[in-house]
Structure formats: structure tokens, C-alpha cells
């Protein structure tokens, strides 16, 4: 065992440039290396990904990582490559046909393969990977398996089957936020009852929580301006829409000229997103106005302040987003700005995620057994006729599969079966919606609460919490006036292009080169 | 700068085409019609200079120009430039050097490749020479990354020298530009501990639109590439960054295939059948080829007599509208013949510049 530990530490030093493990990493890694299935619940910012990246170097064979978000995969691959980790790739639907084909046919060149759960339903891909030696199967964001998790992805429910086809490699399921109920679901649906649970407390002792109730958005602006003038720290401001994100960014730029402000959201070009993200990491930007699209894979140590201009849809998301602050362990603050009526936006967003009852009815009417055979033939027509978003269509399709209305792409001709499935789909949709609303109300209750914020934010996830090292929360006496955060100062002069070019090309010394 | 380009385009098409024609021109749409427009209407320099332009953004700018009263639309769904627009255009054409450096027709395919190679190399070299091997590349096109790997292998151990030479060459080229245009270029570069600005941020810094930034950037790239070619000896490092398919005719993939068939003497009808294309599509290809191929055998398709007739009518009516011209010609002269003759004769006042090969 000690030999193993030593080797692991050497690998760590060599590839990741540091030797200390963070809480939980060492335990999970040695479990995986000694051939256990593991469920790891590690709070955001503690380096979940190291738990499989390191074993993948050590183990013979290939590590597969199932990840729900393409942007997340792409980020991870980029960062790994930046660290000198070459044999890594991501296979997802964003690749064009040729790229995909090339990568799939060359899977054996890689040690670490990221893929979407959808890819694992692709026959060609599966044929290729079942012929290879898969030594570790990782389910990232494993809470997606449970319908009680904060995101639910129906494709995750098919992973037990994939594991079977891969001849039972060891399995590592990871999540940052999972209630005990969700943890049970993960073990159950992956069908790995012997899974070792490694659950670590998610509370962060250097975070201070504060909620401010204001009258309207203008007052939110005033507060932000005031706080940033007082504390010009590295800050993230979260919004629930792209429009707001840009709008507030412009206003802040005009008002606070000594800080560099930019916005980031999913509607931007990938190139621009990458630049903004890197500038923020490099402290070229102080304040970033963003949507939830920002942050995944952003491991900036010195974010001091995370402001929520709008509410997220549940506590899990809030914990994750506020967790981007203070990864270096220094004093950091999460501020939620609330004004009456703010609950409208999240509720509306939740409605959009699920199909309406009318849409469900419409789809089932389409699936008339007398007219259709294969679902694929009509899929696009159904989606456009019923005006379904992708998530709405997937929701209905999964229900049709679950109740055997669609089997292997063929539609059942059994009318009774179809009606039964229809009724279940409607009921299930209602259940999901009220579950989501309930989750949101838990967050809202926290916002309106009159008790210690730290106690109430963590209580549904774990028993107790560590004593805060800084101010606890607004109820325990925190005010911005007394806060003394570390401030990074960076000299920012506007240079002429010649000076700028010299800097990039390391041409030190004045007028050394005459042009 | 973008507005000037739009206005110049409107002036040159003189109500003969819809707004879409300009959009296709700027985005470099590889259709025979667009290639033809670029040539006959003297708009070659703008061909494909803005491949990432979105239709929505284009329409917005058109609307804005209308609001300013620089252009107006008429009932035939075409747009014309107003006197106010002409005054604006003339002023800016005279004062904006960068406009005259654009040579989209020849460089539009190479400029983005050249740009991404420069960006990735500078970021890499700037980091590596500072001992930092861990950075996230800001360019993620697979082809560029592969090219750079080869480049590094080829010049192993000479990185410092190349990096210094490149500095000299870039400095030299940029000094020949107005300082604002040079600044726009440099502020987008990424190096060690300094991430470049996005197009949007650059626009913000220089108080212009992101479209302007895009145009200035293209102009700088075109300027550099042309300079590098003209004075090969002077910019030997940067020469390596230019992709070496300079000599190929700017044709669509499909037209290239048709050309291959034509060269082996296969008749048009057979080509259409073999390629499962409509005859009209193949005819479009022929016209596309006629535009760019200085050795195009016109006699195979049009007699000398018909050619003369077409030219005379075109001159007399002073228009390039096919329908009008056809109405004034004998019945048996078809549209294909007219377009072909136009292609040959209005290719460009100066024949396709023979470009050197590496």
C-alpha cells in the first residue's frame, strides 16, 4: 500500500505539479486503485477530476468519463493537454462526422476518453470500446442519475447497461452535491451495491453568506457599485439571462472605471468565451458578469466575491456557484440580492424545461399506431409540430420508452399501452414540476429565513458544519464595512502597440531595437 | 470601416442585385453568381473578407445605414446609395488606407489560416521562452495545432532566433500602418501572462464596432501577406506562416470536379449525368471556371459572331442585367452564352494577377 501511495504521489508531482492532496482525494484514489467501486461526494473546488485523472495514468487500459456537458468536457481536455497530458480526447455530438469517425476509430490511442451519455448509445462507438480494455468507468455529475438530483438526465439511467457491456470495469461515481436520497439512487441505478461511499462535508469554512433584500433592480445596481468601490476584489456576478448579464456589465463599466468588467454567457462565440475566461483566470479582469454557463471548470483560486443578481433554481446550484469563491482558503463572500418578484424568473425557467400538458397530448396523438412505424421517421416533424425543445422531447421520449410505447425505435400498436403511457407521462410531468418548485421554495425559504445562513444552507445535505474561520453570515454579524479581503493589484497602463508587442516578445530595454 | 465597405459595395452593384448579393460576397459564398458578381462588379477585394458575419448582424447594419440616410431602397427590392452616402463614402475611401489593402478574392481562404498560425505560435513561443509549458492555447483548430507541431520539430533548437526575427518582421510591417490599425492587431495577440482581447473588447477599446475590428484585422492580414510575398527576402520567417496553396484557382469544390471532367474532354451533358447534377448546375460551374481561368476555351461554347453581338448590346444598353440584354438579342442566344461572354470580358480590368507559388 505504501509503495502504491508513493508511486501515486510521484505521478501527481510529475503531471499535476503539486504534491499535497486535498481532502478526500487520496482516499478515493487509493480505493479506485485497489479495485473498489466508489461513490465520491466531494464539494466543488476540491479537485474531483483528479480522482480519476491520476488513476487513469496508473492503470493499464482506458478510463472512460461520462460527462453531461460538452463545454465541460472540452474544458477538461484543454486543461489536461495544457498540463502535458496528451492521450486524452472528448467524443461528443459537436464533432463533425469526419473528426468523430477518426477519433472513434483511433480510441486505442487514448488513455482517457470523455464522452456524453448519448455517445454510449451509439452503436459504432460501443462496438469500438467494447473491444478495448476499459479499466475504469467514471460517472461525473452522478446526481444526474436521480430524478431527485438537481439535474436529471434520462440517458444516465442507461449506464447500468453500458457497464454490463463493458464487462464490469471498476466504477467511480462523482458528484459535488447529492443528498442522502440521491446517493442511494446512484448506487441503485448503477447496480453496483458494493460501492464504497466516500462522502465529504460540503461546507467551506472561509465563506461568508449574506442576503440583502432591496426594492428593485436599480437598488441592486447601487449596492454592487457601492460594494465594489469599497472592495475592488475579483468578483463574479450571476444572472439568469444573457440580456441582463450584458446590460449590467455595460452599466458597471461606465460607473466603475478603475475596474475591468466583462460579460460571459453561452450565446458568445467559443473563441471569445475562451479569451474572457482566460483573462479572468489571469486577473486581467476584475469583475465578470455571467450566467450559469460560466464557472464549470474555472478553477480560479482568488475569487473573493460571488454576487447573485438573480436567484438560481435550487440550493444545490447556489452552493455550487458560491463555491467558486475562495478556493485558496482566504476570506470570501457570497451575496444574494433579492427583490420582491424575483421568484418569477426561476419558475418560468422551470416551466420551459418540461413539456406542457398540451404538448404531451399532441405527441401521443402523433403516435397513432395506424400511421407510424418507426419513431425516427417522424421525430423531426413531431418536434417542430409540437414546438418542443430538446429537453422536452427527451422527457416524453423517455417516458414512451419506459412504458414500452417505443421499443428499439418501433412504435407499439397497442392502443391501451399508449393511453396508459400518456396518463403516466402527464402525472410524471406534474410530479417533476412540483418537485422542482419545491426545491426552489427551499432556496427561497433560505433567502427569507431568520436564522444563521450557514446552518440553513447546508442542513439538508449533511449534519453540522465546521466552525467558520471568517465572519459567518449576515445573521451572525457580518457587514461589508468590516470585511477586509485580500486584493490583487495589477498594474494596468494603456501601452502603445509597440510597447505591447515588445512585452509579448520579451524585448526588454527601451529602444534597444530601432525600427 | 465596415460601413464604408457596405456603401462601396452598394455603389458598385448599382441596384442590380439585392442586399443578399452583398452578404454572400462578404461571407465568400461559393456560388457561381457570387463569384461572377465579385468579378464583373469590381468587388473582388471584398470577396470572403468576413466569413463569420451573421445574417442578423448584416441586416442590422443595413437598417442602420438606412436610418442615417446613406442608402435607400426602391420598390424593386434593390438598394441604392444616396448623395449623403456618397459624400461619406468618398471621404472615408480617401482617408482609410486599410480599405485599399484588402484583397479578399485571392487571400480570403489563406488569411484565417495565417492568422491562427501567427496567434498560436506567438502564444506558444512567448510562454515557452519564459519556461511556461502549461497554458491553454487560444486557438483550437486541429489543423493549426498540427501545423505548429511540425513547425516546432522542423526548427527545433532555433526557437529564440525565430521568435526574435518574427518580432522584427512584425514590427516592421506594422510600422507601415496607421498606428490605430496596428494597435487593433496587437491588442488581440496573446503572450506570456497576457491574454489578448476579444473582438468585442477591442471594439470597446477603440470605440468602434466589432465589425470594424474584423475588417481592420483582415486588412492587416492581407497587407502583411502581400508585403511578405512582394519582398520575400525581407520576411523570411513570416513567409513560413502562409499556407502554400496560393496557386490554386479559387473555385468551389464542386466546380473543381467539373473542371477535372472538362479537362478530360467529357461533354457537359455526360458530366451532369455522371455527377447526378442538373445541367444548369454544371453550366454554373463552367461560368465560375471562365471567371478565374485565363486559358478558358470560349470558342467551344460561343462563336465569335455571337460574342460580338453580346458585347455590342451590353455596351449599347449600358447594363449588365441579363434579362434586358437577352431581350435585345436574337432568340437563339441563350443566357449561358451571355453569362459566359460577360465572365470572360469583365473578369477584371487587369487580368488575374498571377500569384507566385512557394
JSON list of C-alpha atoms in Angstrom, two decimals, chain B residues 1-2 50 53-54 57-58 61 203 208-216:
[
{"chain": "B", "resi": 1, "resn": "UNK", "atom": "CA", "xyz": [-14.74, 50.82, -41.81]},
{"chain": "B", "resi": 2, "resn": "UNK", "atom": "CA", "xyz": [-17.45, 48.22, -42.20]},
{"chain": "B", "resi": 50, "resn": "UNK", "atom": "CA", "xyz": [-16.00, 38.41, -43.42]},
{"chain": "B", "resi": 53, "resn": "UNK", "atom": "CA", "xyz": [-20.69, 37.56, -40.50]},
{"chain": "B", "resi": 54, "resn": "UNK", "atom": "CA", "xyz": [-24.18, 36.62, -39.40]},
{"chain": "B", "resi": 57, "resn": "UNK", "atom": "CA", "xyz": [-25.95, 41.40, -37.89]},
{"chain": "B", "resi": 58, "resn": "UNK", "atom": "CA", "xyz": [-25.71, 42.26, -41.56]},
{"chain": "B", "resi": 61, "resn": "UNK", "atom": "CA", "xyz": [-26.15, 47.32, -40.21]},
{"chain": "B", "resi": 203, "resn": "UNK", "atom": "CA", "xyz": [-14.06, 47.31, -30.38]},
{"chain": "B", "resi": 208, "resn": "UNK", "atom": "CA", "xyz": [-15.79, 51.16, -32.95]},
{"chain": "B", "resi": 209, "resn": "UNK", "atom": "CA", "xyz": [-17.98, 48.19, -33.80]},
{"chain": "B", "resi": 210, "resn": "UNK", "atom": "CA", "xyz": [-16.80, 44.60, -33.72]},
{"chain": "B", "resi": 211, "resn": "UNK", "atom": "CA", "xyz": [-17.38, 44.56, -37.48]},
{"chain": "B", "resi": 212, "resn": "UNK", "atom": "CA", "xyz": [-14.83, 47.32, -37.87]},
{"chain": "B", "resi": 213, "resn": "UNK", "atom": "CA", "xyz": [-12.37, 45.35, -35.79]},
{"chain": "B", "resi": 214, "resn": "UNK", "atom": "CA", "xyz": [-12.90, 42.36, -38.03]},
{"chain": "B", "resi": 215, "resn": "UNK", "atom": "CA", "xyz": [-12.32, 44.45, -41.16]},
{"chain": "B", "resi": 216, "resn": "UNK", "atom": "CA", "xyz": [-9.19, 46.13, -39.84]}
]
